[in-house]
PDB file of C-alpha atoms and ligand atoms in Angstrom:
ATOM      1  CA  MET I   1      36.399 -31.822  -8.182  1.00 48.00           C
ATOM      2  CA  SER I   2      38.573 -34.858  -8.615  1.00 48.00           C
ATOM      3  CA  LEU I   3      37.726 -37.320 -11.343  1.00 58.00           C
ATOM      4  CA  GLN I   4      39.864 -40.022  -9.824  1.00 72.00           C
ATOM      5  CA  LEU I   5      37.716 -42.524  -7.995  1.00 77.00           C
ATOM      6  CA  GLY I   6      38.296 -42.718  -4.264  1.00 88.00           C
ATOM      7  CA  THR I   7      40.111 -39.410  -4.016  1.00 95.00           C
ATOM      8  CA  LYS I   8      38.970 -36.142  -2.575  1.00 97.00           C
ATOM      9  CA  GLU I   9      40.420 -32.703  -1.955  1.00 97.00           C
ATOM     10  CA  GLY I  10      39.172 -29.566  -0.335  1.00 98.00           C
ATOM     11  CA  TYR I  11      39.388 -27.015   2.417  1.00 98.00           C
ATOM     12  CA  LEU I  12      38.487 -28.022   5.945  1.00 98.00           C
ATOM     13  CA  VAL I  13      38.981 -26.222   9.220  1.00 98.00           C
ATOM     14  CA  LYS I  14      40.898 -28.250  11.789  1.00 98.00           C
ATOM     15  CA  GLN I  15      41.593 -27.910  15.465  1.00 98.00           C
ATOM     16  CA  GLY I  16      45.059 -27.935  17.034  1.00 98.00           C
ATOM     17  CA  ALA I  17      45.795 -30.736  19.493  1.00 97.00           C
ATOM     18  CA  ILE I  18      47.060 -28.748  22.480  1.00 96.00           C
ATOM     19  CA  VAL I  19      46.377 -25.180  21.402  1.00 97.00           C
ATOM     20  CA  LYS I  20      42.757 -25.630  20.404  1.00 96.00           C
ATOM     21  CA  ASN I  21      42.596 -23.022  17.685  1.00 97.00           C
ATOM     22  CA  TRP I  22      40.967 -23.632  14.313  1.00 98.00           C
ATOM     23  CA  LYS I  23      42.930 -23.274  11.101  1.00 98.00           C
ATOM     24  CA  GLN I  24      41.744 -23.643   7.538  1.00 98.00           C
ATOM     25  CA  ARG I  25      43.841 -26.258   5.762  1.00 98.00           C
ATOM     26  CA  TRP I  26      43.860 -27.903   2.345  1.00 98.00           C
ATOM     27  CA  PHE I  27      43.130 -31.627   2.681  1.00 98.00           C
ATOM     28  CA  THR I  28      43.844 -34.347   0.129  1.00 98.00           C
ATOM     29  CA  LEU I  29      42.795 -37.969   0.226  1.00 98.00           C
ATOM     30  CA  HIS I  30      44.576 -40.437  -2.039  1.00 97.00           C
ATOM     31  CA  ARG I  31      44.621 -44.164  -1.434  1.00 95.00           C
ATOM     32  CA  TYR I  32      44.863 -44.524   2.364  1.00 96.00           C
ATOM     33  CA  GLU I  33      46.575 -41.226   3.100  1.00 97.00           C
ATOM     34  CA  LEU I  34      44.847 -38.099   4.283  1.00 98.00           C
ATOM     35  CA  LYS I  35      47.204 -35.120   4.118  1.00 98.00           C
ATOM     36  CA  TYR I  36      46.767 -31.564   5.175  1.00 98.00           C
ATOM     37  CA  PHE I  37      48.654 -28.581   3.841  1.00 98.00           C
ATOM     38  CA  LYS I  38      48.952 -24.993   4.971  1.00 98.00           C
ATOM     39  CA  ASP I  39      47.219 -24.074   1.717  1.00 98.00           C
ATOM     40  CA  LYS I  40      46.428 -25.500  -1.694  1.00 98.00           C
ATOM     41  CA  MET I  41      49.670 -24.389  -3.398  1.00 97.00           C
ATOM     42  CA  TYR I  42      52.021 -25.927  -0.819  1.00 98.00           C
ATOM     43  CA  GLU I  43      53.915 -29.027  -1.891  1.00 97.00           C
ATOM     44  CA  GLU I  44      54.842 -30.397   1.516  1.00 98.00           C
ATOM     45  CA  PRO I  45      52.033 -31.436   3.809  1.00 98.00           C
ATOM     46  CA  ILE I  46      51.981 -30.359   7.425  1.00 98.00           C
ATOM     47  CA  ARG I  47      51.041 -33.920   8.271  1.00 98.00           C
ATOM     48  CA  THR I  48      50.117 -37.193   6.600  1.00 98.00           C
ATOM     49  CA  LEU I  49      47.536 -39.326   8.363  1.00 98.00           C
ATOM     50  CA  ASP I  50      47.701 -43.053   7.673  1.00 98.00           C
ATOM     51  CA  LEU I  51      44.113 -44.266   7.557  1.00 98.00           C
ATOM     52  CA  THR I  52      45.183 -47.837   8.215  1.00 97.00           C
ATOM     53  CA  SER I  53      45.617 -46.804  11.849  1.00 97.00           C
ATOM     54  CA  CYS I  54      42.358 -44.824  12.022  1.00 98.00           C
ATOM     55  CA  SER I  55      39.669 -46.583  14.049  1.00 98.00           C
ATOM     56  CA  ALA I  56      36.655 -44.364  13.299  1.00 98.00           C
ATOM     57  CA  VAL I  57      35.354 -41.384  11.340  1.00 98.00           C
ATOM     58  CA  GLN I  58      32.095 -39.854  12.492  1.00 97.00           C
ATOM     59  CA  PHE I  59      30.019 -36.690  12.777  1.00 97.00           C
ATOM     60  CA  ASP I  60      30.982 -34.779  15.873  1.00 97.00           C
ATOM     61  CA  TYR I  61      28.691 -32.567  17.891  1.00 95.00           C
ATOM     62  CA  SER I  62      31.032 -31.881  20.817  1.00 93.00           C
ATOM     63  CA  GLN I  63      32.590 -28.766  19.290  1.00 90.00           C
ATOM     64  CA  ASP I  64      31.144 -25.290  19.291  1.00 90.00           C
ATOM     65  CA  LYS I  65      30.997 -25.427  15.488  1.00 95.00           C
ATOM     66  CA  VAL I  66      28.751 -26.935  12.845  1.00 96.00           C
ATOM     67  CA  ASN I  67      29.465 -29.525  10.123  1.00 98.00           C
ATOM     68  CA  CYS I  68      32.247 -31.137  12.136  1.00 98.00           C
ATOM     69  CA  PHE I  69      33.534 -34.660  12.148  1.00 98.00           C
ATOM     70  CA  CYS I  70      36.344 -36.466  13.861  1.00 98.00           C
ATOM     71  CA  LEU I  71      38.964 -39.010  12.897  1.00 98.00           C
ATOM     72  CA  VAL I  72      40.039 -41.267  15.731  1.00 98.00           C
ATOM     73  CA  PHE I  73      43.672 -42.406  15.849  1.00 98.00           C
ATOM     74  CA  PRO I  74      45.401 -44.158  18.764  1.00 98.00           C
ATOM     75  CA  GLU I  75      47.470 -41.095  19.633  1.00 96.00           C
ATOM     76  CA  ARG I  76      44.979 -38.369  18.756  1.00 98.00           C
ATOM     77  CA  THR I  77      41.460 -37.574  17.648  1.00 98.00           C
ATOM     78  CA  PHE I  78      41.416 -34.974  14.876  1.00 98.00           C
ATOM     79  CA  TYR I  79      38.476 -32.561  14.772  1.00 98.00           C
ATOM     80  CA  VAL I  80      37.688 -31.006  11.411  1.00 98.00           C
ATOM     81  CA  CYS I  81      34.781 -28.981  10.066  1.00 98.00           C
ATOM     82  CA  ALA I  82      33.480 -28.463   6.562  1.00 98.00           C
ATOM     83  CA  LYS I  83      31.688 -25.397   5.192  1.00 97.00           C
ATOM     84  CA  THR I  84      28.433 -27.261   4.699  1.00 97.00           C
ATOM     85  CA  GLY I  85      26.700 -30.348   6.026  1.00 97.00           C
ATOM     86  CA  VAL I  86      26.761 -31.857   2.537  1.00 97.00           C
ATOM     87  CA  GLU I  87      30.531 -31.435   2.333  1.00 98.00           C
ATOM     88  CA  ALA I  88      31.038 -32.926   5.785  1.00 98.00           C
ATOM     89  CA  ASP I  89      28.841 -35.839   4.780  1.00 98.00           C
ATOM     90  CA  GLU I  90      30.871 -36.415   1.586  1.00 97.00           C
ATOM     91  CA  TRP I  91      34.136 -36.507   3.541  1.00 98.00           C
ATOM     92  CA  ILE I  92      32.719 -38.827   6.166  1.00 98.00           C
ATOM     93  CA  ARG I  93      31.312 -41.199   3.574  1.00 97.00           C
ATOM     94  CA  ILE I  94      34.496 -41.515   1.550  1.00 97.00           C
ATOM     95  CA  LEU I  95      36.643 -41.835   4.691  1.00 98.00           C
ATOM     96  CA  GLN I  96      34.371 -44.497   6.162  1.00 97.00           C
ATOM     97  CA  TRP I  97      34.468 -46.321   2.844  1.00 96.00           C
ATOM     98  CA  LYS I  98      38.293 -46.277   3.025  1.00 96.00           C
ATOM     99  CA  LEU I  99      38.160 -47.710   6.542  1.00 97.00           C
ATOM    100  CA  SER I 100      35.823 -50.469   5.396  1.00 96.00           C
ATOM    101  CA  GLN I 101      38.198 -51.284   2.516  1.00 94.00           C
ATOM    102  CA  ILE I 102      41.093 -51.474   4.974  1.00 94.00           C
ATOM    103  CA  ARG I 103      39.112 -53.816   7.245  1.00 93.00           C
ATOM    104  CA  LYS I 104      38.255 -56.039   4.304  1.00 91.00           C
ATOM    105  CA  GLY I 105      41.957 -56.322   3.560  1.00 86.00           C
ATOM    106  CA  ARG I 106      41.685 -53.748   0.673  1.00 69.00           C
TER     107      ARG I 106
HETATM  108  C1  LIG F 201      48.837 -24.416  16.057  1.00 54.81           C
HETATM  109  O1  LIG F 201      48.483 -23.139  16.468  1.00 54.81           O
HETATM  110  C2  LIG F 201      48.064 -24.827  14.834  1.00 54.81           C
HETATM  111  O2  LIG F 201      46.674 -24.927  15.129  1.00 54.81           O
HETATM  112  C3  LIG F 201      48.569 -26.173  14.391  1.00 54.81           C
HETATM  113  O3  LIG F 201      47.841 -26.606  13.277  1.00 54.81           O
HETATM  114  C4  LIG F 201      48.443 -27.218  15.455  1.00 54.81           C
HETATM  115  O4  LIG F 201      49.130 -28.377  15.034  1.00 54.81           O
HETATM  116  C5  LIG F 201      49.052 -26.784  16.748  1.00 54.81           C
HETATM  117  O5  LIG F 201      48.631 -27.746  17.668  1.00 54.81           O
HETATM  118  C6  LIG F 201      48.597 -25.396  17.184  1.00 54.81           C
HETATM  119  O6  LIG F 201      49.327 -25.011  18.303  1.00 54.81           O
HETATM  120  P1  LIG F 201      49.401 -21.892  16.028  1.00 54.81           P
HETATM  121  O7  LIG F 201      49.443 -21.901  14.520  1.00 54.81           O
HETATM  122  O8  LIG F 201      48.704 -20.733  16.588  1.00 54.81           O
HETATM  123  O9  LIG F 201      50.747 -22.155  16.610  1.00 54.81           O
HETATM  124  P2  LIG F 201      48.509 -26.684  11.849  1.00 54.81           P
HETATM  125  O10 LIG F 201      49.576 -27.765  11.967  1.00 54.81           O
HETATM  126  O11 LIG F 201      47.402 -27.094  10.938  1.00 54.81           O
HETATM  127  O12 LIG F 201      49.091 -25.351  11.561  1.00 54.81           O
HETATM  128  P3  LIG F 201      48.457 -29.735  14.513  1.00 54.81           P
HETATM  129  O13 LIG F 201      49.148 -30.824  15.232  1.00 54.81           O
HETATM  130  O14 LIG F 201      46.988 -29.673  14.784  1.00 54.81           O
HETATM  131  O15 LIG F 201      48.758 -29.793  13.025  1.00 54.81           O
HETATM  132  P4  LIG F 201      49.473 -28.101  18.979  1.00 54.81           P
HETATM  133  O16 LIG F 201      49.037 -29.474  19.372  1.00 54.81           O
HETATM  134  O17 LIG F 201      50.911 -28.026  18.605  1.00 54.81           O
HETATM  135  O18 LIG F 201      49.056 -27.078  19.948  1.00 54.81           O
END
């Protein structure tokens, strides 16, 4: 667990954009960047998502999986799932808080 306020890390399962398979990835949230890595020990992220261009984060019930949420970006909506509802809720809350900070001008 991170002791730094406003940061979060953990495993989530995410869906591919075109090939809709689900892969477990290590996610980190620092400041306004959400990154995902192939696994925890990797130094280079697969992708860095800039939350300043994210329009919404919400629970998602459209997937055939539980504890899922989505992050809406102009070019893509990312679908990710946590192991538990509590974990999904924690991610959603911190991400929505980041979006509200961005809207307030940080
Ligand atoms: C990949 O499938 C992984 O799910 C990728 O996820 C995903 O890229 C690809 O999406 C998908 O084809 P294979 O590993 O079987 O090739 P990850 O990058 O986490 O490994 P995204 O863009 O989701 O990261 P498409 O859109 O390239 O199909």
